[in-house]
């Protein structure tokens, strides 16, 4: 009888140990479940943060591309302006060549007529000679004025367009660097999000 009681007590003690072990495993599983739930919440918050960052970066890239397109349009407009200015300069050159041709013709006529005047220049009227000299002087003045105008227009146009193109090129370089940086950062965010998704999937298993 005493042996049966001892066996029963040992069996009860063994069952109690098994129950304690089961309870301990249940508690560990509950704790692990809580940890997994906490990790899921953290991953969800981190994923939301990266998604928000991805959205902001995509918006910044879009704005930078819009600004770059605007600068490209400005550069195109300035290029058109340069072409127009060059056309004006060509027109001024043609006008100057015309004046120089007229001056040359007048000079040839003057030389030709002056040879005839040399015979009677002391005894006759020299009004024609005076008129020719005045006309020659006026044409020379007009030629010099046109040369100065063309030189001024050419210099100012080149400096103005050079400054604009330099500014546009500088802004283009800055924007291109910024876009490359944003795209690189955007790619890193996508990689982080993908890694989080993989980690999240493995945690669920």
PDB file of C-alpha atoms in Angstrom:
ATOM      1  CA  UNK A   1       0.000   0.000   0.000  1.00  0.00           C
ATOM      2  CA  UNK A   2       2.800   2.384   0.936  1.00  0.00           C
ATOM      3  CA  UNK A   3       4.599   1.504  -2.284  1.00  0.00           C
ATOM      4  CA  UNK A   4       1.461   2.276  -4.312  1.00  0.00           C
ATOM      5  CA  UNK A   5       1.094   5.620  -2.565  1.00  0.00           C
ATOM      6  CA  UNK A   6       4.740   6.456  -3.295  1.00  0.00           C
ATOM      7  CA  UNK A   7       4.316   5.514  -6.928  1.00  0.00           C
ATOM      8  CA  UNK A   8       1.194   7.653  -7.181  1.00  0.00           C
ATOM      9  CA  UNK A   9       3.001  10.606  -5.594  1.00  0.00           C
ATOM     10  CA  UNK A  10       5.934  10.197  -7.959  1.00  0.00           C
ATOM     11  CA  UNK A  11       3.547  10.021 -10.891  1.00  0.00           C
ATOM     12  CA  UNK A  12       1.718  13.133  -9.665  1.00  0.00           C
ATOM     13  CA  UNK A  13       5.079  14.902  -9.223  1.00  0.00           C
ATOM     14  CA  UNK A  14       6.100  13.868 -12.723  1.00  0.00           C
ATOM     15  CA  UNK A  15       2.803  15.125 -14.130  1.00  0.00           C
ATOM     16  CA  UNK A  16       3.278  18.392 -12.229  1.00  0.00           C
ATOM     17  CA  UNK A  17       6.761  18.798 -13.693  1.00  0.00           C
ATOM     18  CA  UNK A  18       5.381  18.128 -17.158  1.00  0.00           C
ATOM     19  CA  UNK A  19       2.587  20.646 -16.571  1.00  0.00           C
ATOM     20  CA  UNK A  20       5.090  23.241 -15.344  1.00  0.00           C
ATOM     21  CA  UNK A  21       7.216  22.613 -18.410  1.00  0.00           C
ATOM     22  CA  UNK A  22       4.182  22.955 -20.691  1.00  0.00           C
ATOM     23  CA  UNK A  23       3.179  26.175 -18.910  1.00  0.00           C
ATOM     24  CA  UNK A  24       6.728  27.455 -19.272  1.00  0.00           C
ATOM     25  CA  UNK A  25       6.708  26.669 -22.996  1.00  0.00           C
ATOM     26  CA  UNK A  26       3.306  28.332 -23.348  1.00  0.00           C
ATOM     27  CA  UNK A  27       4.639  31.415 -21.557  1.00  0.00           C
ATOM     28  CA  UNK A  28       7.703  31.425 -23.806  1.00  0.00           C
ATOM     29  CA  UNK A  29       5.478  31.137 -26.875  1.00  0.00           C
ATOM     30  CA  UNK A  30       3.293  33.984 -25.599  1.00  0.00           C
ATOM     31  CA  UNK A  31       6.391  36.094 -24.991  1.00  0.00           C
ATOM     32  CA  UNK A  32       7.734  35.230 -28.436  1.00  0.00           C
ATOM     33  CA  UNK A  33       4.357  36.084 -29.972  1.00  0.00           C
ATOM     34  CA  UNK A  34       4.436  39.466 -28.236  1.00  0.00           C
ATOM     35  CA  UNK A  35       7.967  40.065 -29.482  1.00  0.00           C
ATOM     36  CA  UNK A  36       6.923  39.145 -33.032  1.00  0.00           C
ATOM     37  CA  UNK A  37       3.904  41.457 -32.788  1.00  0.00           C
ATOM     38  CA  UNK A  38       6.180  44.224 -31.513  1.00  0.00           C
ATOM     39  CA  UNK A  39       8.606  43.616 -34.385  1.00  0.00           C
ATOM     40  CA  UNK A  40       5.701  43.639 -36.852  1.00  0.00           C
ATOM     41  CA  UNK A  41       4.573  47.020 -35.478  1.00  0.00           C
ATOM     42  CA  UNK A  42       8.132  48.356 -35.708  1.00  0.00           C
ATOM     43  CA  UNK A  43       8.533  47.016 -39.247  1.00  0.00           C
ATOM     44  CA  UNK A  44       5.185  48.539 -40.224  1.00  0.00           C
ATOM     45  CA  UNK A  45       6.202  51.923 -38.811  1.00  0.00           C
ATOM     46  CA  UNK A  46       9.608  51.709 -40.478  1.00  0.00           C
ATOM     47  CA  UNK A  47       8.023  50.677 -43.772  1.00  0.00           C
ATOM     48  CA  UNK A  48       5.586  53.608 -43.523  1.00  0.00           C
ATOM     49  CA  UNK A  49       8.518  55.934 -42.806  1.00  0.00           C
ATOM     50  CA  UNK A  50      10.377  54.666 -45.864  1.00  0.00           C
ATOM     51  CA  UNK A  51       7.258  54.870 -48.007  1.00  0.00           C
ATOM     52  CA  UNK A  52       6.778  58.492 -46.919  1.00  0.00           C
ATOM     53  CA  UNK A  53      10.436  59.164 -47.640  1.00  0.00           C
ATOM     54  CA  UNK A  54      10.099  57.457 -51.017  1.00  0.00           C
ATOM     55  CA  UNK A  55       7.137  59.709 -51.826  1.00  0.00           C
ATOM     56  CA  UNK A  56       9.035  62.850 -50.778  1.00  0.00           C
ATOM     57  CA  UNK A  57      12.098  61.835 -52.797  1.00  0.00           C
ATOM     58  CA  UNK A  58       9.971  61.054 -55.842  1.00  0.00           C
ATOM     59  CA  UNK A  59       8.342  64.475 -55.500  1.00  0.00           C
ATOM     60  CA  UNK A  60      11.746  66.189 -55.170  1.00  0.00           C
ATOM     61  CA  UNK A  61      13.043  64.328 -58.224  1.00  0.00           C
ATOM     62  CA  UNK A  62       9.938  65.405 -60.154  1.00  0.00           C
ATOM     63  CA  UNK A  63      10.429  69.051 -59.122  1.00  0.00           C
ATOM     64  CA  UNK A  64      14.134  68.919 -60.020  1.00  0.00           C
ATOM     65  CA  UNK A  65      13.317  67.433 -63.435  1.00  0.00           C
ATOM     66  CA  UNK A  66      10.710  70.163 -63.983  1.00  0.00           C
ATOM     67  CA  UNK A  67      13.267  72.856 -63.110  1.00  0.00           C
ATOM     68  CA  UNK A  68      15.823  71.212 -65.385  1.00  0.00           C
ATOM     69  CA  UNK A  69      13.323  71.184 -68.259  1.00  0.00           C
ATOM     70  CA  UNK A  70      12.656  74.869 -67.591  1.00  0.00           C
ATOM     71  CA  UNK A  71      16.361  75.650 -67.762  1.00  0.00           C
ATOM     72  CA  UNK A  72      16.651  73.673 -70.984  1.00  0.00           C
ATOM     73  CA  UNK A  73      13.822  75.764 -72.458  1.00  0.00           C
ATOM     74  CA  UNK A  74      15.545  78.966 -71.280  1.00  0.00           C
ATOM     75  CA  UNK A  75      18.793  77.805 -72.883  1.00  0.00           C
ATOM     76  CA  UNK A  76      16.921  77.072 -76.119  1.00  0.00           C
ATOM     77  CA  UNK A  77      15.331  80.536 -76.043  1.00  0.00           C
ATOM     78  CA  UNK A  78      18.716  82.155 -75.441  1.00  0.00           C
ATOM     79  CA  UNK A  79      20.154  80.137 -78.310  1.00  0.00           C
ATOM     80  CA  UNK A  80      17.379  81.467 -80.557  1.00  0.00           C
ATOM     81  CA  UNK A  81      18.178  84.984 -79.323  1.00  0.00           C
ATOM     82  CA  UNK A  82      21.824  84.416 -80.188  1.00  0.00           C
ATOM     83  CA  UNK A  83      20.835  83.363 -83.697  1.00  0.00           C
ATOM     84  CA  UNK A  84      18.676  86.484 -84.095  1.00  0.00           C
ATOM     85  CA  UNK A  85      21.537  88.668 -82.843  1.00  0.00           C
ATOM     86  CA  UNK A  86      23.937  87.014 -85.250  1.00  0.00           C
ATOM     87  CA  UNK A  87      21.430  87.663 -88.042  1.00  0.00           C
ATOM     88  CA  UNK A  88      21.293  91.335 -87.051  1.00  0.00           C
ATOM     89  CA  UNK A  89      25.073  91.504 -87.065  1.00  0.00           C
ATOM     90  CA  UNK A  90      25.160  89.982 -90.540  1.00  0.00           C
ATOM     91  CA  UNK A  91      22.639  92.577 -91.695  1.00  0.00           C
ATOM     92  CA  UNK A  92      24.789  95.363 -90.223  1.00  0.00           C
ATOM     93  CA  UNK A  93      27.842  93.918 -91.955  1.00  0.00           C
ATOM     94  CA  UNK A  94      26.003  93.872 -95.279  1.00  0.00           C
ATOM     95  CA  UNK A  95      24.967  97.490 -94.729  1.00  0.00           C
ATOM     96  CA  UNK A  96      28.556  98.424 -93.876  1.00  0.00           C
ATOM     97  CA  UNK A  97      29.837  96.680 -96.993  1.00  0.00           C
ATOM     98  CA  UNK A  98      27.288  98.625 -99.040  1.00  0.00           C
ATOM     99  CA  UNK A  99      28.475 101.906 -97.570  1.00  0.00           C
ATOM    100  CA  UNK A 100      32.096 100.969 -98.157  1.00  0.00           C
ATOM    101  CA  UNK A 101      31.225 100.110-101.767  1.00  0.00           C
ATOM    102  CA  UNK A 102      29.488 103.451-102.231  1.00  0.00           C
ATOM    103  CA  UNK A 103      32.454 105.208-100.664  1.00  0.00           C
ATOM    104  CA  UNK A 104      34.842 103.364-102.964  1.00  0.00           C
ATOM    105  CA  UNK A 105      32.733 104.281-106.013  1.00  0.00           C
ATOM    106  CA  UNK A 106      32.630 107.917-104.918  1.00  0.00           C
ATOM    107  CA  UNK A 107      36.376 107.934-104.410  1.00  0.00           C
ATOM    108  CA  UNK A 108      36.979 106.515-107.870  1.00  0.00           C
ATOM    109  CA  UNK A 109      34.645 109.072-109.395  1.00  0.00           C
ATOM    110  CA  UNK A 110      36.288 111.816-107.389  1.00  0.00           C
ATOM    111  CA  UNK A 111      39.756 110.796-108.573  1.00  0.00           C
ATOM    112  CA  UNK A 112      38.546 110.595-112.154  1.00  0.00           C
ATOM    113  CA  UNK A 113      36.842 113.983-112.058  1.00  0.00           C
ATOM    114  CA  UNK A 114      39.654 115.630-110.114  1.00  0.00           C
ATOM    115  CA  UNK A 115      42.062 114.757-112.892  1.00  0.00           C
ATOM    116  CA  UNK A 116      39.910 116.814-115.238  1.00  0.00           C
ATOM    117  CA  UNK A 117      39.642 119.625-112.716  1.00  0.00           C
ATOM    118  CA  UNK A 118      43.382 119.922-112.291  1.00  0.00           C
ATOM    119  CA  UNK A 119      43.676 121.765-115.607  1.00  0.00           C
ATOM    120  CA  UNK A 120      41.312 124.603-114.735  1.00  0.00           C
ATOM    121  CA  UNK A 121      41.022 124.304-110.929  1.00  0.00           C
ATOM    122  CA  UNK A 122      42.764 127.663-110.353  1.00  0.00           C
ATOM    123  CA  UNK A 123      40.687 129.550-112.843  1.00  0.00           C
ATOM    124  CA  UNK A 124      37.306 127.840-112.561  1.00  0.00           C
ATOM    125  CA  UNK A 125      34.724 126.937-109.977  1.00  0.00           C
ATOM    126  CA  UNK A 126      35.632 124.268-107.459  1.00  0.00           C
ATOM    127  CA  UNK A 127      32.112 123.791-106.080  1.00  0.00           C
ATOM    128  CA  UNK A 128      31.888 120.227-107.420  1.00  0.00           C
ATOM    129  CA  UNK A 129      35.166 119.383-105.742  1.00  0.00           C
ATOM    130  CA  UNK A 130      33.975 120.816-102.425  1.00  0.00           C
ATOM    131  CA  UNK A 131      30.709 118.843-102.666  1.00  0.00           C
ATOM    132  CA  UNK A 132      32.589 115.648-103.376  1.00  0.00           C
ATOM    133  CA  UNK A 133      34.906 116.241-100.432  1.00  0.00           C
ATOM    134  CA  UNK A 134      31.936 116.872 -98.132  1.00  0.00           C
ATOM    135  CA  UNK A 135      30.167 113.776 -99.391  1.00  0.00           C
ATOM    136  CA  UNK A 136      33.352 111.748 -98.909  1.00  0.00           C
ATOM    137  CA  UNK A 137      33.693 113.002 -95.333  1.00  0.00           C
ATOM    138  CA  UNK A 138      30.022 112.249 -94.573  1.00  0.00           C
ATOM    139  CA  UNK A 139      30.329 108.721 -95.930  1.00  0.00           C
ATOM    140  CA  UNK A 140      33.486 108.116 -93.919  1.00  0.00           C
ATOM    141  CA  UNK A 141      31.738 109.336 -90.745  1.00  0.00           C
ATOM    142  CA  UNK A 142      28.734 107.107 -91.462  1.00  0.00           C
ATOM    143  CA  UNK A 143      31.043 104.145 -92.028  1.00  0.00           C
ATOM    144  CA  UNK A 144      32.859 104.727 -88.734  1.00  0.00           C
ATOM    145  CA  UNK A 145      29.571 105.082 -86.838  1.00  0.00           C
ATOM    146  CA  UNK A 146      28.299 101.806 -88.250  1.00  0.00           C
ATOM    147  CA  UNK A 147      31.554 100.077 -87.375  1.00  0.00           C
ATOM    148  CA  UNK A 148      31.268 101.320 -83.788  1.00  0.00           C
ATOM    149  CA  UNK A 149      27.612 100.230 -83.552  1.00  0.00           C
ATOM    150  CA  UNK A 150      28.385  96.763 -84.907  1.00  0.00           C
ATOM    151  CA  UNK A 151      31.342  96.381 -82.556  1.00  0.00           C
ATOM    152  CA  UNK A 152      29.231  97.491 -79.571  1.00  0.00           C
ATOM    153  CA  UNK A 153      26.328  95.185 -80.463  1.00  0.00           C
ATOM    154  CA  UNK A 154      28.652  92.272 -81.087  1.00  0.00           C
ATOM    155  CA  UNK A 155      30.549  92.734 -77.799  1.00  0.00           C
ATOM    156  CA  UNK A 156      27.458  93.290 -75.640  1.00  0.00           C
ATOM    157  CA  UNK A 157      25.581  90.394 -77.243  1.00  0.00           C
ATOM    158  CA  UNK A 158      28.483  87.988 -76.806  1.00  0.00           C
ATOM    159  CA  UNK A 159      28.988  89.014 -73.160  1.00  0.00           C
ATOM    160  CA  UNK A 160      25.256  88.855 -72.362  1.00  0.00           C
ATOM    161  CA  UNK A 161      24.726  85.484 -74.021  1.00  0.00           C
ATOM    162  CA  UNK A 162      27.948  84.118 -72.547  1.00  0.00           C
ATOM    163  CA  UNK A 163      26.808  85.106 -69.042  1.00  0.00           C
ATOM    164  CA  UNK A 164      23.379  83.545 -69.564  1.00  0.00           C
ATOM    165  CA  UNK A 165      24.782  80.319 -70.991  1.00  0.00           C
ATOM    166  CA  UNK A 166      27.314  80.098 -68.167  1.00  0.00           C
ATOM    167  CA  UNK A 167      24.552  80.597 -65.595  1.00  0.00           C
ATOM    168  CA  UNK A 168      22.339  78.009 -67.297  1.00  0.00           C
ATOM    169  CA  UNK A 169      25.206  75.510 -67.506  1.00  0.00           C
ATOM    170  CA  UNK A 170      26.004  76.041 -63.807  1.00  0.00           C
ATOM    171  CA  UNK A 171      22.376  75.549 -62.785  1.00  0.00           C
ATOM    172  CA  UNK A 172      22.129  72.497 -65.048  1.00  0.00           C
ATOM    173  CA  UNK A 173      25.199  70.960 -63.390  1.00  0.00           C
ATOM    174  CA  UNK A 174      23.816  71.627 -59.901  1.00  0.00           C
ATOM    175  CA  UNK A 175      20.420  70.174 -60.820  1.00  0.00           C
ATOM    176  CA  UNK A 176      21.941  67.121 -62.496  1.00  0.00           C
ATOM    177  CA  UNK A 177      24.054  66.439 -59.386  1.00  0.00           C
ATOM    178  CA  UNK A 178      21.020  66.893 -57.158  1.00  0.00           C
ATOM    179  CA  UNK A 179      18.907  64.578 -59.338  1.00  0.00           C
ATOM    180  CA  UNK A 180      21.640  61.918 -59.338  1.00  0.00           C
ATOM    181  CA  UNK A 181      21.828  62.183 -55.537  1.00  0.00           C
ATOM    182  CA  UNK A 182      18.030  61.975 -55.152  1.00  0.00           C
ATOM    183  CA  UNK A 183      17.839  58.982 -57.485  1.00  0.00           C
ATOM    184  CA  UNK A 184      20.624  57.238 -55.539  1.00  0.00           C
ATOM    185  CA  UNK A 185      18.847  57.953 -52.262  1.00  0.00           C
ATOM    186  CA  UNK A 186      15.561  56.834 -53.791  1.00  0.00           C
ATOM    187  CA  UNK A 187      17.181  53.538 -54.883  1.00  0.00           C
ATOM    188  CA  UNK A 188      18.567  52.983 -51.375  1.00  0.00           C
ATOM    189  CA  UNK A 189      15.099  53.524 -49.906  1.00  0.00           C
ATOM    190  CA  UNK A 190      13.626  50.952 -52.301  1.00  0.00           C
ATOM    191  CA  UNK A 191      16.320  48.460 -51.279  1.00  0.00           C
ATOM    192  CA  UNK A 192      15.604  49.091 -47.575  1.00  0.00           C
ATOM    193  CA  UNK A 193      11.865  48.608 -48.148  1.00  0.00           C
ATOM    194  CA  UNK A 194      12.516  45.364 -50.016  1.00  0.00           C
ATOM    195  CA  UNK A 195      14.766  44.119 -47.189  1.00  0.00           C
ATOM    196  CA  UNK A 196      12.070  45.005 -44.652  1.00  0.00           C
ATOM    197  CA  UNK A 197       9.488  43.077 -46.654  1.00  0.00           C
ATOM    198  CA  UNK A 198      11.794  40.045 -46.758  1.00  0.00           C
ATOM    199  CA  UNK A 199      12.430  40.334 -43.003  1.00  0.00           C
ATOM    200  CA  UNK A 200       8.718  40.767 -42.340  1.00  0.00           C
ATOM    201  CA  UNK A 201       7.900  37.665 -44.420  1.00  0.00           C
ATOM    202  CA  UNK A 202      10.529  35.568 -42.645  1.00  0.00           C
ATOM    203  CA  UNK A 203       9.235  36.729 -39.236  1.00  0.00           C
ATOM    204  CA  UNK A 204       5.732  35.501 -40.084  1.00  0.00           C
ATOM    205  CA  UNK A 205       7.134  32.033 -40.810  1.00  0.00           C
TER     206      UNK A 205
END
